[in-house]
Amino acid sequence: MKTIIGRVVSTLLLLLASSLAVFAAIRFSGGDVTAARMPASASAEDREEFRKSIGLDQPILKQYVTYMGDFVTGDLGNSLTNNARISSLAVEKIRNSLILGGSSLLIVFLVGVPLGMIASLRRNTWVDTGITSFSVAGMAIPNFWLALIAIHIFASTLHWLPSGGQGGWKSVILPALVLSAEGIALTVRITRSAMLENIGQDFVRTLRASGFSERRIYFKHVLRSSLLPIISLAGLRVGQVVGYALVVETIFGWPGVGQILVNAVLRRDYPVIQFFSLLLVVVVTLGNLFASIGYTLANPRLRK
């Protein structure tokens, strides 16, 4: 319990430091924030007045304290581009990203873990070679290139699935598969390695000598002992999904957090960039925290 409490405290401190780093990086990134709201013909005086109206004339530390105070109280501000409430945008974009990210993670573990188990059971056979080759290809192909290939084959050529947008369950399939490709490959390799390592342990020989069936040994004891690296991988996958979603959502036109964040960066829409950047930091950090806690709970030695 002390270990878990310590990790929670360290995570909160990390979130605080990360929020300050993100805020400062956005402020020092350059560009003219007034371009998001004002026409090109606006005078320098009007632009300076606009900067003052949104508090950019204040010291950066004061801006940070003010923003975090509003953030904690639920005042997320408005978009500079269209004056829309960020809270309203967040509800829609977060829901869409959860649909895509959740589908991707579900595919990763529903496909990756069984394939890794099959590869370990059929070690050094053509089945193992095929699955391992598939995992190597999945890790080697960049997401953006895989997305373009998938669109060309399944949307433009075969016309089986839509090429982008959000128009029903079919529109989720291509981006979810592309987003999960590398995760499936990595999960296959880690599951296979963990299973093979545990198969050679003394407890397996003891169970066999005691008369337990191979099925029970494999699925109940070996698989359970192999879950620790898979749990650790789950936390890393959250961060990878968040990072790759920026590319995948943009290519497929999926109206999620990644797409709105990329558009906000191009338009210098500070309030939108700040909120969704902090949101991604929180998601990644909490994902690693939950994976760490799950690892601690699953490992008897760490629990003690």
PDB file of C-alpha atoms in Angstrom:
ATOM      1  CA  MET A   1       0.000   0.000   0.000  1.00  0.00           C
ATOM      2  CA  LYS A   2       2.852   2.407   0.805  1.00  0.00           C
ATOM      3  CA  THR A   3       4.314   1.738  -2.623  1.00  0.00           C
ATOM      4  CA  ILE A   4       1.020   2.579  -4.324  1.00  0.00           C
ATOM      5  CA  ILE A   5       0.570   5.769  -2.282  1.00  0.00           C
ATOM      6  CA  GLY A   6       4.113   6.833  -3.140  1.00  0.00           C
ATOM      7  CA  ARG A   7       3.472   6.312  -6.834  1.00  0.00           C
ATOM      8  CA  VAL A   8       0.233   8.286  -6.680  1.00  0.00           C
ATOM      9  CA  VAL A   9       2.034  11.208  -5.008  1.00  0.00           C
ATOM     10  CA  SER A  10       4.896  11.104  -7.511  1.00  0.00           C
ATOM     11  CA  THR A  11       2.349  11.005 -10.349  1.00  0.00           C
ATOM     12  CA  LEU A  12       0.608  14.130  -9.036  1.00  0.00           C
ATOM     13  CA  LEU A  13       3.945  15.940  -8.843  1.00  0.00           C
ATOM     14  CA  LEU A  14       4.762  14.788 -12.363  1.00  0.00           C
ATOM     15  CA  LEU A  15       1.418  16.089 -13.622  1.00  0.00           C
ATOM     16  CA  LEU A  16       2.085  19.471 -12.029  1.00  0.00           C
ATOM     17  CA  ALA A  17       5.550  19.712 -13.587  1.00  0.00           C
ATOM     18  CA  SER A  18       4.240  18.513 -16.949  1.00  0.00           C
ATOM     19  CA  SER A  19       1.429  21.069 -16.965  1.00  0.00           C
ATOM     20  CA  LEU A  20       3.948  23.871 -16.395  1.00  0.00           C
ATOM     21  CA  ALA A  21       6.245  22.503 -19.116  1.00  0.00           C
ATOM     22  CA  VAL A  22       3.393  22.241 -21.630  1.00  0.00           C
ATOM     23  CA  PHE A  23       2.155  25.734 -20.794  1.00  0.00           C
ATOM     24  CA  ALA A  24       5.628  27.245 -21.176  1.00  0.00           C
ATOM     25  CA  ALA A  25       6.337  25.352 -24.406  1.00  0.00           C
ATOM     26  CA  ILE A  26       3.160  26.691 -25.988  1.00  0.00           C
ATOM     27  CA  ARG A  27       3.944  30.257 -24.923  1.00  0.00           C
ATOM     28  CA  PHE A  28       7.542  30.128 -26.201  1.00  0.00           C
ATOM     29  CA  SER A  29       6.772  28.273 -29.432  1.00  0.00           C
ATOM     30  CA  GLY A  30       6.492  31.492 -31.427  1.00  0.00           C
ATOM     31  CA  GLY A  31       3.884  32.536 -33.966  1.00  0.00           C
ATOM     32  CA  ASP A  32       1.192  35.182 -33.784  1.00  0.00           C
ATOM     33  CA  VAL A  33      -1.762  34.151 -31.646  1.00  0.00           C
ATOM     34  CA  THR A  34      -3.864  36.981 -33.053  1.00  0.00           C
ATOM     35  CA  ALA A  35      -3.941  35.228 -36.430  1.00  0.00           C
ATOM     36  CA  ALA A  36      -6.526  32.804 -35.015  1.00  0.00           C
ATOM     37  CA  ARG A  37      -9.099  35.551 -34.508  1.00  0.00           C
ATOM     38  CA  MET A  38      -8.113  38.738 -36.329  1.00  0.00           C
ATOM     39  CA  PRO A  39      -7.942  39.421 -40.088  1.00  0.00           C
ATOM     40  CA  ALA A  40      -4.632  40.064 -41.820  1.00  0.00           C
ATOM     41  CA  SER A  41      -5.577  43.742 -42.209  1.00  0.00           C
ATOM     42  CA  ALA A  42      -5.747  44.311 -38.418  1.00  0.00           C
ATOM     43  CA  SER A  43      -3.433  47.017 -37.107  1.00  0.00           C
ATOM     44  CA  ALA A  44      -0.584  46.422 -34.664  1.00  0.00           C
ATOM     45  CA  GLU A  45      -2.497  48.370 -31.983  1.00  0.00           C
ATOM     46  CA  ASP A  46      -5.554  46.170 -32.368  1.00  0.00           C
ATOM     47  CA  ARG A  47      -3.428  43.053 -32.151  1.00  0.00           C
ATOM     48  CA  GLU A  48      -1.725  44.262 -28.994  1.00  0.00           C
ATOM     49  CA  GLU A  49      -5.084  45.097 -27.453  1.00  0.00           C
ATOM     50  CA  PHE A  50      -6.295  41.598 -28.247  1.00  0.00           C
ATOM     51  CA  ARG A  51      -3.248  40.064 -26.571  1.00  0.00           C
ATOM     52  CA  LYS A  52      -3.961  42.103 -23.455  1.00  0.00           C
ATOM     53  CA  SER A  53      -7.596  41.019 -23.461  1.00  0.00           C
ATOM     54  CA  ILE A  54      -6.584  37.352 -23.200  1.00  0.00           C
ATOM     55  CA  GLY A  55      -3.854  38.023 -20.642  1.00  0.00           C
ATOM     56  CA  LEU A  56      -0.764  37.475 -22.784  1.00  0.00           C
ATOM     57  CA  ASP A  57       0.786  40.713 -21.510  1.00  0.00           C
ATOM     58  CA  GLN A  58       1.136  39.211 -18.019  1.00  0.00           C
ATOM     59  CA  PRO A  59       4.256  37.357 -16.769  1.00  0.00           C
ATOM     60  CA  ILE A  60       4.136  33.705 -17.816  1.00  0.00           C
ATOM     61  CA  LEU A  61       4.039  32.412 -14.248  1.00  0.00           C
ATOM     62  CA  LYS A  62       1.019  34.587 -13.499  1.00  0.00           C
ATOM     63  CA  GLN A  63      -0.634  33.390 -16.710  1.00  0.00           C
ATOM     64  CA  TYR A  64      -0.025  29.803 -15.606  1.00  0.00           C
ATOM     65  CA  VAL A  65      -1.495  30.311 -12.147  1.00  0.00           C
ATOM     66  CA  THR A  66      -4.542  32.046 -13.611  1.00  0.00           C
ATOM     67  CA  TYR A  67      -5.073  29.341 -16.211  1.00  0.00           C
ATOM     68  CA  MET A  68      -4.702  26.476 -13.736  1.00  0.00           C
ATOM     69  CA  GLY A  69      -7.104  28.199 -11.354  1.00  0.00           C
ATOM     70  CA  ASP A  70      -9.709  28.447 -14.113  1.00  0.00           C
ATOM     71  CA  PHE A  71      -8.914  24.874 -15.209  1.00  0.00           C
ATOM     72  CA  VAL A  72      -9.507  23.434 -11.749  1.00  0.00           C
ATOM     73  CA  THR A  73     -12.812  25.293 -11.393  1.00  0.00           C
ATOM     74  CA  GLY A  74     -14.012  24.011 -14.791  1.00  0.00           C
ATOM     75  CA  ASP A  75     -13.604  27.233 -16.773  1.00  0.00           C
ATOM     76  CA  LEU A  76     -11.794  25.972 -19.862  1.00  0.00           C
ATOM     77  CA  GLY A  77     -12.276  29.156 -21.879  1.00  0.00           C
ATOM     78  CA  ASN A  78     -13.259  29.603 -25.516  1.00  0.00           C
ATOM     79  CA  SER A  79     -11.600  28.789 -28.802  1.00  0.00           C
ATOM     80  CA  LEU A  80      -9.957  31.776 -30.441  1.00  0.00           C
ATOM     81  CA  THR A  81     -10.918  30.534 -33.888  1.00  0.00           C
ATOM     82  CA  ASN A  82     -14.697  30.328 -33.584  1.00  0.00           C
ATOM     83  CA  ASN A  83     -15.328  31.387 -29.959  1.00  0.00           C
ATOM     84  CA  ALA A  84     -16.819  27.962 -29.184  1.00  0.00           C
ATOM     85  CA  ARG A  85     -16.792  26.749 -25.587  1.00  0.00           C
ATOM     86  CA  ILE A  86     -13.886  24.356 -25.115  1.00  0.00           C
ATOM     87  CA  SER A  87     -15.957  22.352 -22.638  1.00  0.00           C
ATOM     88  CA  SER A  88     -18.493  21.648 -25.405  1.00  0.00           C
ATOM     89  CA  LEU A  89     -15.758  20.711 -27.863  1.00  0.00           C
ATOM     90  CA  ALA A  90     -14.126  18.459 -25.275  1.00  0.00           C
ATOM     91  CA  VAL A  91     -17.226  16.338 -24.721  1.00  0.00           C
ATOM     92  CA  GLU A  92     -17.564  15.478 -28.408  1.00  0.00           C
ATOM     93  CA  LYS A  93     -13.862  15.082 -29.204  1.00  0.00           C
ATOM     94  CA  ILE A  94     -13.056  13.017 -26.114  1.00  0.00           C
ATOM     95  CA  ARG A  95     -15.981  10.689 -26.812  1.00  0.00           C
ATOM     96  CA  ASN A  96     -14.821  10.121 -30.381  1.00  0.00           C
ATOM     97  CA  SER A  97     -11.222   9.516 -29.318  1.00  0.00           C
ATOM     98  CA  LEU A  98     -12.339   7.089 -26.618  1.00  0.00           C
ATOM     99  CA  ILE A  99     -14.265   5.120 -29.236  1.00  0.00           C
ATOM    100  CA  LEU A 100     -11.224   4.914 -31.519  1.00  0.00           C
ATOM    101  CA  GLY A 101      -8.630   4.408 -28.780  1.00  0.00           C
ATOM    102  CA  GLY A 102     -10.748   1.892 -26.889  1.00  0.00           C
ATOM    103  CA  SER A 103     -11.385  -0.101 -30.069  1.00  0.00           C
ATOM    104  CA  SER A 104      -7.676  -0.061 -30.833  1.00  0.00           C
ATOM    105  CA  LEU A 105      -6.641  -1.299 -27.377  1.00  0.00           C
ATOM    106  CA  LEU A 106      -9.322  -3.982 -27.473  1.00  0.00           C
ATOM    107  CA  ILE A 107      -8.019  -5.237 -30.826  1.00  0.00           C
ATOM    108  CA  VAL A 108      -4.435  -5.173 -29.535  1.00  0.00           C
ATOM    109  CA  PHE A 109      -5.051  -7.528 -26.632  1.00  0.00           C
ATOM    110  CA  LEU A 110      -7.765  -9.687 -28.205  1.00  0.00           C
ATOM    111  CA  VAL A 111      -5.500 -10.399 -31.174  1.00  0.00           C
ATOM    112  CA  GLY A 112      -1.973  -9.978 -29.789  1.00  0.00           C
ATOM    113  CA  VAL A 113      -2.194 -12.177 -26.678  1.00  0.00           C
ATOM    114  CA  PRO A 114      -3.765 -15.236 -28.403  1.00  0.00           C
ATOM    115  CA  LEU A 115      -1.301 -15.004 -31.302  1.00  0.00           C
ATOM    116  CA  GLY A 116       1.611 -14.815 -28.863  1.00  0.00           C
ATOM    117  CA  MET A 117       0.278 -17.863 -27.000  1.00  0.00           C
ATOM    118  CA  ILE A 118      -0.124 -19.833 -30.249  1.00  0.00           C
ATOM    119  CA  ALA A 119       3.418 -18.903 -31.331  1.00  0.00           C
ATOM    120  CA  SER A 120       4.858 -20.135 -28.028  1.00  0.00           C
ATOM    121  CA  LEU A 121       2.867 -23.393 -28.234  1.00  0.00           C
ATOM    122  CA  ARG A 122       4.072 -23.985 -31.819  1.00  0.00           C
ATOM    123  CA  ARG A 123       7.637 -22.882 -31.225  1.00  0.00           C
ATOM    124  CA  ASN A 124      10.033 -23.328 -34.179  1.00  0.00           C
ATOM    125  CA  THR A 125       7.229 -24.409 -36.510  1.00  0.00           C
ATOM    126  CA  TRP A 126       5.889 -22.654 -39.612  1.00  0.00           C
ATOM    127  CA  VAL A 127       3.069 -21.241 -37.455  1.00  0.00           C
ATOM    128  CA  ASP A 128       5.574 -19.621 -35.100  1.00  0.00           C
ATOM    129  CA  THR A 129       7.612 -18.317 -38.029  1.00  0.00           C
ATOM    130  CA  GLY A 130       4.543 -16.823 -39.697  1.00  0.00           C
ATOM    131  CA  ILE A 131       3.284 -15.094 -36.557  1.00  0.00           C
ATOM    132  CA  THR A 132       6.762 -13.782 -35.710  1.00  0.00           C
ATOM    133  CA  SER A 133       7.235 -12.454 -39.253  1.00  0.00           C
ATOM    134  CA  PHE A 134       3.853 -10.742 -39.016  1.00  0.00           C
ATOM    135  CA  SER A 135       4.881  -9.074 -35.748  1.00  0.00           C
ATOM    136  CA  VAL A 136       8.174  -7.859 -37.249  1.00  0.00           C
ATOM    137  CA  ALA A 137       6.307  -6.336 -40.205  1.00  0.00           C
ATOM    138  CA  GLY A 138       3.795  -4.698 -37.873  1.00  0.00           C
ATOM    139  CA  MET A 139       6.567  -2.989 -35.923  1.00  0.00           C
ATOM    140  CA  ALA A 140       8.475  -1.923 -39.039  1.00  0.00           C
ATOM    141  CA  ILE A 141       5.683  -0.290 -41.072  1.00  0.00           C
ATOM    142  CA  PRO A 142       5.020   3.368 -40.091  1.00  0.00           C
ATOM    143  CA  ASN A 143       1.444   4.155 -39.125  1.00  0.00           C
ATOM    144  CA  PHE A 144       0.972   6.911 -41.693  1.00  0.00           C
ATOM    145  CA  TRP A 145       2.135   4.648 -44.524  1.00  0.00           C
ATOM    146  CA  LEU A 146      -0.050   1.782 -43.326  1.00  0.00           C
ATOM    147  CA  ALA A 147      -3.000   4.186 -43.169  1.00  0.00           C
ATOM    148  CA  LEU A 148      -2.464   5.280 -46.782  1.00  0.00           C
ATOM    149  CA  ILE A 149      -2.130   1.659 -47.953  1.00  0.00           C
ATOM    150  CA  ALA A 150      -5.297   0.652 -46.085  1.00  0.00           C
ATOM    151  CA  ILE A 151      -7.244   3.536 -47.623  1.00  0.00           C
ATOM    152  CA  HIS A 152      -5.996   2.653 -51.110  1.00  0.00           C
ATOM    153  CA  ILE A 153      -6.846  -1.059 -50.823  1.00  0.00           C
ATOM    154  CA  PHE A 154     -10.019  -1.209 -48.748  1.00  0.00           C
ATOM    155  CA  ALA A 155     -11.596   2.156 -49.583  1.00  0.00           C
ATOM    156  CA  SER A 156     -10.441   3.243 -53.041  1.00  0.00           C
ATOM    157  CA  THR A 157      -9.975  -0.152 -54.720  1.00  0.00           C
ATOM    158  CA  LEU A 158     -12.301  -2.648 -53.038  1.00  0.00           C
ATOM    159  CA  HIS A 159     -14.827  -0.092 -51.714  1.00  0.00           C
ATOM    160  CA  TRP A 160     -15.415  -2.208 -48.606  1.00  0.00           C
ATOM    161  CA  LEU A 161     -14.932   0.535 -46.031  1.00  0.00           C
ATOM    162  CA  PRO A 162     -15.133   4.347 -45.951  1.00  0.00           C
ATOM    163  CA  SER A 163     -11.867   6.232 -46.362  1.00  0.00           C
ATOM    164  CA  GLY A 164     -12.502   8.628 -43.493  1.00  0.00           C
ATOM    165  CA  GLY A 165     -14.918  10.624 -41.399  1.00  0.00           C
ATOM    166  CA  GLN A 166     -17.371   9.338 -38.839  1.00  0.00           C
ATOM    167  CA  GLY A 167     -20.383   7.649 -40.364  1.00  0.00           C
ATOM    168  CA  GLY A 168     -21.233   4.513 -38.442  1.00  0.00           C
ATOM    169  CA  TRP A 169     -19.357   1.474 -37.173  1.00  0.00           C
ATOM    170  CA  LYS A 170     -17.676   0.819 -40.512  1.00  0.00           C
ATOM    171  CA  SER A 171     -15.794   4.116 -40.298  1.00  0.00           C
ATOM    172  CA  VAL A 172     -14.070   2.935 -37.099  1.00  0.00           C
ATOM    173  CA  ILE A 173     -12.591  -0.243 -38.574  1.00  0.00           C
ATOM    174  CA  LEU A 174      -9.748   1.132 -40.706  1.00  0.00           C
ATOM    175  CA  PRO A 175      -8.403   3.742 -38.244  1.00  0.00           C
ATOM    176  CA  ALA A 176      -8.700   1.291 -35.330  1.00  0.00           C
ATOM    177  CA  LEU A 177      -6.802  -1.429 -37.205  1.00  0.00           C
ATOM    178  CA  VAL A 178      -4.073   0.991 -38.278  1.00  0.00           C
ATOM    179  CA  LEU A 179      -3.790   2.377 -34.760  1.00  0.00           C
ATOM    180  CA  SER A 180      -3.513  -1.121 -33.283  1.00  0.00           C
ATOM    181  CA  ALA A 181      -1.048  -2.616 -35.806  1.00  0.00           C
ATOM    182  CA  GLU A 182       2.168  -1.887 -33.931  1.00  0.00           C
ATOM    183  CA  GLY A 183       0.554  -2.709 -30.591  1.00  0.00           C
ATOM    184  CA  ILE A 184      -0.520  -6.139 -31.857  1.00  0.00           C
ATOM    185  CA  ALA A 185       3.006  -6.847 -33.103  1.00  0.00           C
ATOM    186  CA  LEU A 186       4.619  -5.804 -29.813  1.00  0.00           C
ATOM    187  CA  THR A 187       2.063  -7.715 -27.736  1.00  0.00           C
ATOM    188  CA  VAL A 188       2.675 -10.876 -29.780  1.00  0.00           C
ATOM    189  CA  ARG A 189       6.426 -10.735 -29.173  1.00  0.00           C
ATOM    190  CA  ILE A 190       6.165  -9.965 -25.460  1.00  0.00           C
ATOM    191  CA  THR A 191       3.504 -12.638 -24.860  1.00  0.00           C
ATOM    192  CA  ARG A 192       5.503 -15.234 -26.750  1.00  0.00           C
ATOM    193  CA  SER A 193       8.723 -14.433 -24.865  1.00  0.00           C
ATOM    194  CA  ALA A 194       6.991 -14.419 -21.474  1.00  0.00           C
ATOM    195  CA  MET A 195       5.224 -17.710 -22.145  1.00  0.00           C
ATOM    196  CA  LEU A 196       8.402 -19.440 -23.319  1.00  0.00           C
ATOM    197  CA  GLU A 197      10.317 -18.149 -20.308  1.00  0.00           C
ATOM    198  CA  ASN A 198       7.727 -19.459 -17.863  1.00  0.00           C
ATOM    199  CA  ILE A 199       7.305 -22.796 -19.638  1.00  0.00           C
ATOM    200  CA  GLY A 200      10.909 -23.601 -18.736  1.00  0.00           C
ATOM    201  CA  GLN A 201      10.515 -22.796 -15.032  1.00  0.00           C
ATOM    202  CA  ASP A 202      10.745 -25.380 -12.246  1.00  0.00           C
ATOM    203  CA  PHE A 203       7.120 -24.939 -11.193  1.00  0.00           C
ATOM    204  CA  VAL A 204       5.970 -26.188 -14.598  1.00  0.00           C
ATOM    205  CA  ARG A 205       7.977 -29.391 -14.235  1.00  0.00           C
ATOM    206  CA  THR A 206       6.572 -29.812 -10.733  1.00  0.00           C
ATOM    207  CA  LEU A 207       3.011 -29.421 -11.988  1.00  0.00           C
ATOM    208  CA  ARG A 208       3.618 -31.953 -14.751  1.00  0.00           C
ATOM    209  CA  ALA A 209       5.074 -34.409 -12.270  1.00  0.00           C
ATOM    210  CA  SER A 210       1.983 -33.930 -10.086  1.00  0.00           C
ATOM    211  CA  GLY A 211      -0.247 -35.078 -12.935  1.00  0.00           C
ATOM    212  CA  PHE A 212      -1.792 -31.779 -14.036  1.00  0.00           C
ATOM    213  CA  SER A 213      -2.943 -31.620 -17.641  1.00  0.00           C
ATOM    214  CA  GLU A 214      -0.984 -29.551 -20.151  1.00  0.00           C
ATOM    215  CA  ARG A 215      -4.043 -27.389 -20.842  1.00  0.00           C
ATOM    216  CA  ARG A 216      -4.453 -26.490 -17.164  1.00  0.00           C
ATOM    217  CA  ILE A 217      -0.744 -25.853 -16.718  1.00  0.00           C
ATOM    218  CA  TYR A 218      -0.584 -23.633 -19.790  1.00  0.00           C
ATOM    219  CA  PHE A 219      -3.741 -21.597 -19.416  1.00  0.00           C
ATOM    220  CA  LYS A 220      -3.994 -21.334 -15.639  1.00  0.00           C
ATOM    221  CA  HIS A 221      -0.424 -21.215 -14.347  1.00  0.00           C
ATOM    222  CA  VAL A 222       1.897 -20.246 -17.190  1.00  0.00           C
ATOM    223  CA  LEU A 223      -0.424 -17.597 -18.613  1.00  0.00           C
ATOM    224  CA  ARG A 224      -1.027 -16.044 -15.196  1.00  0.00           C
ATOM    225  CA  SER A 225       2.708 -15.836 -14.557  1.00  0.00           C
ATOM    226  CA  SER A 226       3.178 -14.238 -17.971  1.00  0.00           C
ATOM    227  CA  LEU A 227       0.686 -11.426 -17.332  1.00  0.00           C
ATOM    228  CA  LEU A 228       3.195  -9.115 -15.602  1.00  0.00           C
ATOM    229  CA  PRO A 229       4.976  -7.872 -18.761  1.00  0.00           C
ATOM    230  CA  ILE A 230       1.612  -7.693 -20.560  1.00  0.00           C
ATOM    231  CA  ILE A 231       0.230  -5.451 -17.798  1.00  0.00           C
ATOM    232  CA  SER A 232       3.299  -3.236 -18.058  1.00  0.00           C
ATOM    233  CA  LEU A 233       2.801  -3.073 -21.806  1.00  0.00           C
ATOM    234  CA  ALA A 234      -0.783  -1.896 -21.324  1.00  0.00           C
ATOM    235  CA  GLY A 235       0.421   1.325 -19.702  1.00  0.00           C
ATOM    236  CA  LEU A 236       2.892   1.935 -22.508  1.00  0.00           C
ATOM    237  CA  ARG A 237       0.218   1.246 -25.101  1.00  0.00           C
ATOM    238  CA  VAL A 238      -1.915   4.086 -23.746  1.00  0.00           C
ATOM    239  CA  GLY A 239       0.907   6.529 -24.437  1.00  0.00           C
ATOM    240  CA  GLN A 240       1.559   5.078 -27.884  1.00  0.00           C
ATOM    241  CA  VAL A 241      -2.120   5.208 -28.820  1.00  0.00           C
ATOM    242  CA  VAL A 242      -2.272   8.854 -27.752  1.00  0.00           C
ATOM    243  CA  GLY A 243       0.788   9.715 -29.822  1.00  0.00           C
ATOM    244  CA  TYR A 244      -0.198   7.778 -32.944  1.00  0.00           C
ATOM    245  CA  ALA A 245      -3.792   9.025 -32.745  1.00  0.00           C
ATOM    246  CA  LEU A 246      -2.590  12.483 -33.783  1.00  0.00           C
ATOM    247  CA  VAL A 247      -1.474  11.043 -37.124  1.00  0.00           C
ATOM    248  CA  VAL A 248      -4.242   8.487 -37.626  1.00  0.00           C
ATOM    249  CA  GLU A 249      -7.096  10.854 -36.797  1.00  0.00           C
ATOM    250  CA  THR A 250      -5.686  13.483 -39.143  1.00  0.00           C
ATOM    251  CA  ILE A 251      -5.278  11.056 -42.063  1.00  0.00           C
ATOM    252  CA  PHE A 252      -8.710   9.460 -41.644  1.00  0.00           C
ATOM    253  CA  GLY A 253     -10.468  12.721 -40.772  1.00  0.00           C
ATOM    254  CA  TRP A 254     -11.657  11.228 -37.493  1.00  0.00           C
ATOM    255  CA  PRO A 255     -13.154  14.067 -35.373  1.00  0.00           C
ATOM    256  CA  GLY A 256     -11.248  13.342 -32.172  1.00  0.00           C
ATOM    257  CA  VAL A 257      -8.741  14.967 -29.843  1.00  0.00           C
ATOM    258  CA  GLY A 258      -5.817  14.370 -32.206  1.00  0.00           C
ATOM    259  CA  GLN A 259      -7.467  16.099 -35.142  1.00  0.00           C
ATOM    260  CA  ILE A 260      -8.601  19.153 -33.202  1.00  0.00           C
ATOM    261  CA  LEU A 261      -5.186  19.481 -31.563  1.00  0.00           C
ATOM    262  CA  VAL A 262      -3.356  19.422 -34.897  1.00  0.00           C
ATOM    263  CA  ASN A 263      -5.744  22.020 -36.343  1.00  0.00           C
ATOM    264  CA  ALA A 264      -5.370  24.207 -33.246  1.00  0.00           C
ATOM    265  CA  VAL A 265      -1.576  24.140 -33.551  1.00  0.00           C
ATOM    266  CA  LEU A 266      -1.786  25.197 -37.200  1.00  0.00           C
ATOM    267  CA  ARG A 267      -4.130  28.070 -36.275  1.00  0.00           C
ATOM    268  CA  ARG A 268      -2.264  29.117 -33.100  1.00  0.00           C
ATOM    269  CA  ASP A 269      -5.418  28.607 -31.049  1.00  0.00           C
ATOM    270  CA  TYR A 270      -3.761  28.802 -27.583  1.00  0.00           C
ATOM    271  CA  PRO A 271      -6.708  27.859 -25.339  1.00  0.00           C
ATOM    272  CA  VAL A 272      -7.524  24.755 -27.388  1.00  0.00           C
ATOM    273  CA  ILE A 273      -3.849  23.714 -27.577  1.00  0.00           C
ATOM    274  CA  GLN A 274      -3.399  24.150 -23.822  1.00  0.00           C
ATOM    275  CA  PHE A 275      -6.413  22.138 -22.781  1.00  0.00           C
ATOM    276  CA  PHE A 276      -6.040  19.191 -25.149  1.00  0.00           C
ATOM    277  CA  SER A 277      -2.257  19.020 -24.647  1.00  0.00           C
ATOM    278  CA  LEU A 278      -2.765  18.858 -20.874  1.00  0.00           C
ATOM    279  CA  LEU A 279      -5.494  16.279 -21.410  1.00  0.00           C
ATOM    280  CA  LEU A 280      -3.116  14.023 -23.346  1.00  0.00           C
ATOM    281  CA  VAL A 281      -0.442  14.428 -20.666  1.00  0.00           C
ATOM    282  CA  VAL A 282      -2.954  13.421 -17.987  1.00  0.00           C
ATOM    283  CA  VAL A 283      -4.122  10.380 -19.974  1.00  0.00           C
ATOM    284  CA  VAL A 284      -0.578   9.113 -20.598  1.00  0.00           C
ATOM    285  CA  THR A 285       0.533   9.700 -17.004  1.00  0.00           C
ATOM    286  CA  LEU A 286      -2.532   8.044 -15.486  1.00  0.00           C
ATOM    287  CA  GLY A 287      -2.193   5.134 -17.911  1.00  0.00           C
ATOM    288  CA  ASN A 288       1.326   4.485 -16.642  1.00  0.00           C
ATOM    289  CA  LEU A 289       0.165   4.889 -13.034  1.00  0.00           C
ATOM    290  CA  PHE A 290      -2.625   2.337 -13.419  1.00  0.00           C
ATOM    291  CA  ALA A 291      -0.246  -0.078 -15.151  1.00  0.00           C
ATOM    292  CA  SER A 292       2.232   0.344 -12.303  1.00  0.00           C
ATOM    293  CA  ILE A 293      -0.471  -0.294  -9.706  1.00  0.00           C
ATOM    294  CA  GLY A 294      -1.741  -3.316 -11.646  1.00  0.00           C
ATOM    295  CA  TYR A 295       1.801  -4.671 -11.869  1.00  0.00           C
ATOM    296  CA  THR A 296       2.223  -4.258  -8.110  1.00  0.00           C
ATOM    297  CA  LEU A 297      -1.069  -5.999  -7.350  1.00  0.00           C
ATOM    298  CA  ALA A 298      -0.315  -8.854  -9.764  1.00  0.00           C
ATOM    299  CA  ASN A 299       3.186  -9.504  -8.404  1.00  0.00           C
ATOM    300  CA  PRO A 300       3.084 -11.128  -4.936  1.00  0.00           C
ATOM    301  CA  ARG A 301       6.656 -10.057  -4.157  1.00  0.00           C
ATOM    302  CA  LEU A 302       5.836  -6.393  -4.811  1.00  0.00           C
ATOM    303  CA  ARG A 303       2.632  -6.646  -2.768  1.00  0.00           C
ATOM    304  CA  LYS A 304       4.672  -7.738   0.244  1.00  0.00           C
TER     305      LYS A 304
END
